[in-house]
């Protein structure tokens, strides 16, 4: 008659054992592949089992070449970096949170189950039981928002709000960059004494200034900040819309501005130095013509950007 | 209130000489017609009077207390005559608390001679919305209360009261009980008219015992299909400029929809659909028209946050003053508030215009005086102005000023108004009025002198100012303020 | 040898007088043009305050005009940032209000009872005339009067400046640009003459600038940078020392008198450059002093090293102080100029402002037109004779173009520099081609061979008197101030233009360009920059203008028909307008990004709170509304007439800002469809469809179409036939074109039920079991 009690006891023990074994398994998997659990259907269910008392961050991706998922490949390293950083946490804390990666080609069914059409996606599953069960009782996985880009810092800082302790992630020191920088610095200092006449000549600076102003005025910063492509895929190089432009536009417009500026320069500075009346006259007419034509080109370009601009010059 | 009591006390002395008044006349018939309206109600009472004594020339009309409070305008004529009969100031017959007006006939009546008197009164705030709340598309119903019997210190042979509404939809009316002056039923309704009476052989009804014994209140509850616009305050400023030959009139108006207050909330959807099917609901004041004088220029219409773009003006050409007497052509201003005014909503706006001075001013070469006429207000149809202030700003330096308002103001003051580049400021007359109705659109006439020097004052002042400026700058240019005069800047 | 003859019998003094008269007339005309070209808004619409911030400035100015300066100075505005309130006096740049207050009182002292509104509306055009004058003075220092006039004309009508100074845009920039230019002028003047007087003038105008505009930091860094570059170029002079020290000492001390600035000049990084240069100058000056006394090579080297090291130490000290936190690091907005990705990541409120976006080239061309390419040429011209003041413009050019590229609104600071430089260039062109003198032909024959030989020049010297050029020469040079550099280098006219036709061609071309410029400016001004976003204009079928006045309709309704102390919640864009036009209490207003740096945590949380209320379902929003005792909620909805600037289009920013504070309650992705699209139609995500904003925008919208297909004309999407329903709010007012929709927040149900079930009960439905009220309480 003691049997039922025993049975019960065993059962409960067994349950506990099962859970622990699951945890052990995951820990091993994680340690095998430095800090990241490579998932398939089975291990996925294991990881996200409804009675889990650990939290997990799952990274669903498609790294295979055939999938042509560039963002996946772009994001993968920073994910691994963060996971690696987590594996440096003392064991007691580390085993309460797991980093896992699930590749589409290894477990397509999971993607179907989650109804995912795009990758990469990062889900964070809160602990369903135990002390770290969220107070709000919401067990639905939290979806990471890629609006901050694919860098590691935002990822780490974001995930740290779900891990037992903040992820001790540090951006790796880019030795290459520093090295090149140092080299350049040294070489610069060395060459300084040789190129100092160049640096002291006003015209170097003049050219620098002019170029800056030209490039800036033709919307270089816009393309930089917005990360605009050089041209549209279909070879069209003028971006539609007034508040929008492609990389090539910057160059063309800068060129146009430059030409016009040069035409003025020629007229004002160079032409007067010309000694023979005929040549001078020719020059003057030439540059005036250039000025007019290029300007009308510019205006027509502007009209393509801003429909409803009423004015036009020749073309 | 206290003041009224005192008045009552003083005036009660007159009770004595009212006593005999009862015998000098008798009313062969009294017909009172009440034209139910919105904010204002026109009451016309016709007395057929027969003299019982020779040489009786002063007839007495009585109004009950609350009737008197409502009445904002009152005049008496003999039937068929245009001339208004002179009215002696109001007295309170304290004994019977009724207000007494004494009318003097143009010529005394002989024995048994009879005459028809017409008493025209306009009552304001005599009606009130009932029910007090209504939805956006509900109907608008008003209640009007009055006394059953017309008060009169004389015996009355026959009397009847007709209450006429604009629409035949009269919801209810009281049927007075226990009337011993009539045999058939005391009240009959036909169409839009409710008739009380005829009642026969009524004794002196203004006496206290009659009132207590017989007087009854009757109430008529009727549908009114037009919004109850009410102008809470009207500030009018008229500025006269001889240099610009221009009379600028500006009204600051606080408008209130006195209809039943809106129940629930305003739904634009409903409003738009109802205007689309043009079933404009009676409680919504969407727009109204004003008749501005002819020949006005650059009319402006704005409120505290700028122009109100939704309003239209159809201007009529200017009319020379010679025939402006019978000028019945106006510039029609279609005023449209920013938002439709529902029951209980408020809206304030300012409306102004320039009119050629010659249309309203003339120069009297004999006395060397200018005469200018400024209308008290622009009548807004079926609206009551609770509190009006009219300010007439005369040109700078105007002297010996006289003014003749069409009807006495509550009070009036003379102040100084300083405007563009004035040196001494302009004299300004201010008149205060209360409870103005469409009967009150009179003209205030002001006469004044403007010496030639006064005309010149402003240009001279400006000129001196500018010259002073130039002189200063010349001086400055010629002064060298450098400490070290050797060094050249 | 002249291309065309000048009357030579007129005395130079006559020329000078005539020229100065012409200049004065020209300046007068330029001012007139500058003012009148800014009046389009008044003519097309009316004399009204534009946009958002100006409404606050206007309101503050009214307080100043009616209550007097001290009342204004310590004015605490309880109606803003309810329930926090706002200490206005300490949190604004009072320069603008003070200016118009002074004008107001002056006019009234002269018995000119001008309405304060008209003063505010016309302040910007008036100051634009002053700006033109200041630019003239500035450019005069750069080249000569004629260049000055050109510059004045340019700045007078260039759209880049008009965009911020049309009549009615009553904002700090209205007066700031004038102050900027005049401060720079005084600085240059001080630098050239080394007079402490002009240094002080510069300081005083700098103070005025600090009191007027947050952009004063530009001056605070431009002048030190100029001084620094001059030092690097080895152009240290006692004049520089005097000018800089007088400017810095007085300027900084006076700028600290503005309560809003306070101790920043010594505590924040933006101001450290100025301080550093000040210190450096002292060291350099000291070094110079010593150097002038001692003359031993080694010692001088030692000195040089010590100077450098001292400077280095100074730098290090500052860095340390910053690190220690004694000096505040760069503020977010300043920082976001350098690290362009910064704002979007960390300060969404700043990033959300449209005028903080980078500039594409069309807007450059739109705002500057032909100046865009005249400007580099002008800079080059400045390089040819690199005087100290020219260095200033050059630095300004580099800085200005960069900043303008990063932020649209900084186009404003670039514009004056562009005008100055291009004016210098253009006037040089014109000088060259107007100058009647021709090179001598016979000397030009043998001069045909290469480099200009000295003897050619010598020959020319003694040739000059013969050719009678000399007589004209001084006249011409008196007319066109400094004569062209070639002549400075070697005596007389070596370079020049032959023939009349060449002159004609070029001058005609230039004139035509200028004409085109004027046309362009007029068009841009009248079309792009002259609409007071409070009133919208559309055209009727018959072409006449139709005014859409919904904003004022709704605001005035609020003002007239709600309780005096009613609290209105809206997105912060409309805070100032509600305060100004509806005169009601607001939760948040445009003050948010103006100075997000000094926002108390309360304020920041406030905005997020509003964002959360707008973006969460009714049951969650309602307790928030009640907690802040909101009576009315106001939303802008353009779906009916296609007004694209409405709240649904701004909605994502509300979500983002809310997400910043409640990351696990509000998440941006939930508001997109699974395909990542931003939709409002029947495919819209659940969070979207349940959000308060969505419900309030489309409440009863479908009924308007009476069963037809429901079209949102902004998003160009079809909405479900079934409009959303509201349980916790009542529609109180909707403007004529549905642009403004105002909802009243219901009081709690008298029977203690939650309003949803109360409504359900009222409509005879049974309360849904799925949502037991207990749970909702917990949420509340």
CSV table of C-alpha atoms in Angstrom, one decimal, chain A residues 138 142-145 147-148 151 158 161 202-203 205-207 209-210 212-214 216-222 224-226 241-245 249-250 253 256-258 260-261 264-265 267-269 271-277 280-281 284-285 288 291-292 295 298-299 301-302 305-306 308-313, chain C residues 235 340 344-345 357-366 368-377 379-380 383-386 394 397-398 401-402 405-406 408 414 425-426 428-429 432-433 443-444 447-448 486 494-502 505-506 509 513 516 519-520 523-524 659 663-665 667-669:
chain,number,residue,atom,x,y,z
A,138,UNK,CA,2.8,36.8,-20.9
A,142,UNK,CA,9.2,38.6,-27.7
A,143,UNK,CA,10.3,39.5,-31.2
A,144,UNK,CA,13.5,41.5,-31.6
A,145,UNK,CA,13.1,44.7,-33.6
A,147,UNK,CA,15.1,48.9,-36.6
A,148,UNK,CA,18.6,49.5,-35.0
A,151,UNK,CA,25.0,45.5,-35.2
A,158,UNK,CA,18.1,44.7,-26.1
A,161,UNK,CA,16.6,42.9,-20.6
A,202,UNK,CA,46.8,78.1,-50.6
A,203,UNK,CA,45.6,76.4,-53.8
A,205,UNK,CA,43.3,74.3,-49.6
A,206,UNK,CA,41.4,76.2,-52.2
A,207,UNK,CA,40.7,73.0,-54.2
A,209,UNK,CA,37.3,73.8,-50.0
A,210,UNK,CA,35.8,74.1,-53.4
A,212,UNK,CA,33.8,70.1,-50.3
A,213,UNK,CA,31.3,72.8,-51.0
A,214,UNK,CA,30.5,71.3,-54.4
A,216,UNK,CA,28.0,68.9,-50.1
A,217,UNK,CA,25.8,71.1,-52.2
A,218,UNK,CA,25.0,68.2,-54.6
A,219,UNK,CA,23.6,66.2,-51.7
A,220,UNK,CA,26.4,63.9,-50.8
A,221,UNK,CA,25.4,63.8,-47.1
A,222,UNK,CA,21.9,62.8,-48.1
A,224,UNK,CA,25.5,59.0,-47.1
A,225,UNK,CA,23.0,59.2,-44.3
A,226,UNK,CA,20.1,57.5,-46.3
A,241,UNK,CA,10.8,62.6,-56.2
A,242,UNK,CA,12.0,66.0,-55.0
A,243,UNK,CA,13.4,64.9,-51.6
A,244,UNK,CA,15.3,62.0,-53.0
A,245,UNK,CA,18.4,61.2,-55.1
A,249,UNK,CA,23.2,62.3,-59.3
A,250,UNK,CA,25.6,63.6,-56.7
A,253,UNK,CA,25.3,67.6,-60.3
A,256,UNK,CA,27.8,70.6,-63.5
A,257,UNK,CA,28.3,73.0,-60.7
A,258,UNK,CA,32.1,72.7,-61.1
A,260,UNK,CA,29.8,76.4,-64.3
A,261,UNK,CA,32.1,77.7,-61.6
A,264,UNK,CA,33.1,82.0,-64.5
A,265,UNK,CA,36.7,81.6,-63.4
A,267,UNK,CA,35.9,84.6,-67.9
A,268,UNK,CA,37.1,86.6,-65.0
A,269,UNK,CA,40.7,85.5,-64.4
A,271,UNK,CA,40.6,85.5,-70.3
A,272,UNK,CA,41.9,89.0,-69.3
A,273,UNK,CA,45.5,87.5,-69.3
A,274,UNK,CA,45.1,86.4,-72.9
A,275,UNK,CA,47.1,88.7,-75.0
A,276,UNK,CA,45.7,88.5,-78.5
A,277,UNK,CA,42.3,90.0,-79.0
A,280,UNK,CA,40.6,86.3,-76.1
A,281,UNK,CA,37.3,87.0,-77.9
A,284,UNK,CA,35.1,84.6,-74.0
A,285,UNK,CA,32.4,83.5,-76.4
A,288,UNK,CA,29.8,82.2,-72.2
A,291,UNK,CA,28.0,78.7,-69.2
A,292,UNK,CA,24.6,79.1,-70.9
A,295,UNK,CA,23.1,76.0,-66.9
A,298,UNK,CA,21.1,72.0,-64.9
A,299,UNK,CA,17.7,73.6,-65.1
A,301,UNK,CA,17.6,68.3,-64.7
A,302,UNK,CA,15.9,70.2,-61.9
A,305,UNK,CA,13.1,66.3,-60.3
A,306,UNK,CA,10.5,69.0,-59.6
A,308,UNK,CA,5.6,71.9,-62.1
A,309,UNK,CA,8.8,74.0,-62.1
A,310,UNK,CA,7.6,76.6,-64.7
A,311,UNK,CA,10.9,77.9,-66.1
A,312,UNK,CA,13.2,76.4,-68.7
A,313,UNK,CA,16.3,77.5,-70.6
C,235,UNK,CA,48.9,85.5,-38.9
C,340,UNK,CA,24.6,61.4,-38.4
C,344,UNK,CA,17.6,58.1,-35.1
C,345,UNK,CA,19.1,55.6,-32.7
C,357,UNK,CA,16.4,65.3,-42.4
C,358,UNK,CA,19.4,65.5,-44.7
C,359,UNK,CA,19.2,67.7,-47.7
C,360,UNK,CA,19.0,66.4,-51.3
C,361,UNK,CA,20.4,68.5,-54.1
C,362,UNK,CA,17.1,69.7,-55.5
C,363,UNK,CA,16.4,71.6,-52.3
C,364,UNK,CA,19.8,73.2,-52.5
C,365,UNK,CA,19.1,74.4,-56.0
C,366,UNK,CA,15.6,75.4,-55.0
C,368,UNK,CA,20.0,79.0,-53.8
C,369,UNK,CA,19.5,78.6,-57.6
C,370,UNK,CA,22.5,80.1,-59.4
C,371,UNK,CA,24.3,81.0,-56.2
C,372,UNK,CA,25.0,77.2,-55.9
C,373,UNK,CA,27.8,77.5,-58.6
C,374,UNK,CA,28.6,81.2,-58.2
C,375,UNK,CA,29.5,80.4,-54.7
C,376,UNK,CA,32.5,78.1,-55.3
C,377,UNK,CA,33.8,80.6,-57.8
C,379,UNK,CA,35.3,81.3,-52.7
C,380,UNK,CA,38.1,80.8,-55.3
C,383,UNK,CA,41.5,82.6,-52.2
C,384,UNK,CA,43.3,84.7,-54.7
C,385,UNK,CA,43.8,87.5,-52.2
C,386,UNK,CA,43.8,85.7,-48.9
C,394,UNK,CA,36.2,80.4,-46.5
C,397,UNK,CA,31.7,78.2,-46.5
C,398,UNK,CA,33.1,74.7,-45.5
C,401,UNK,CA,27.9,73.6,-46.6
C,402,UNK,CA,28.5,70.6,-44.4
C,405,UNK,CA,24.0,69.0,-46.1
C,406,UNK,CA,23.3,67.2,-42.9
C,408,UNK,CA,17.6,70.9,-44.0
C,414,UNK,CA,24.6,78.6,-45.1
C,425,UNK,CA,32.7,86.6,-57.3
C,426,UNK,CA,30.1,88.1,-59.5
C,428,UNK,CA,34.7,90.7,-59.8
C,429,UNK,CA,33.4,89.4,-63.1
C,432,UNK,CA,36.5,93.0,-65.1
C,433,UNK,CA,34.1,93.5,-67.9
C,443,UNK,CA,52.5,96.4,-76.1
C,444,UNK,CA,50.2,93.4,-76.4
C,447,UNK,CA,53.7,90.8,-74.9
C,448,UNK,CA,52.2,88.0,-77.0
C,486,UNK,CA,46.8,91.8,-61.4
C,494,UNK,CA,48.6,94.2,-68.1
C,495,UNK,CA,45.4,92.2,-68.2
C,496,UNK,CA,42.2,93.4,-69.6
C,497,UNK,CA,39.4,92.8,-72.1
C,498,UNK,CA,39.5,93.8,-75.7
C,499,UNK,CA,36.6,95.2,-77.6
C,500,UNK,CA,33.1,96.2,-76.7
C,501,UNK,CA,31.2,93.2,-78.0
C,502,UNK,CA,32.9,90.8,-75.6
C,505,UNK,CA,28.1,89.5,-74.4
C,506,UNK,CA,29.3,88.6,-70.9
C,509,UNK,CA,24.6,86.9,-70.0
C,513,UNK,CA,21.1,85.1,-65.2
C,516,UNK,CA,16.3,84.4,-64.1
C,519,UNK,CA,12.0,85.0,-61.4
C,520,UNK,CA,13.0,81.8,-59.7
C,523,UNK,CA,8.2,81.7,-58.0
C,524,UNK,CA,9.6,79.7,-55.1
C,659,UNK,CA,8.3,52.0,-27.1
C,663,UNK,CA,9.3,48.4,-24.6
C,664,UNK,CA,7.4,45.3,-23.6
C,665,UNK,CA,3.9,46.9,-23.9
C,667,UNK,CA,6.3,47.3,-30.0
C,668,UNK,CA,6.7,48.9,-33.4
C,669,UNK,CA,6.6,45.7,-35.5
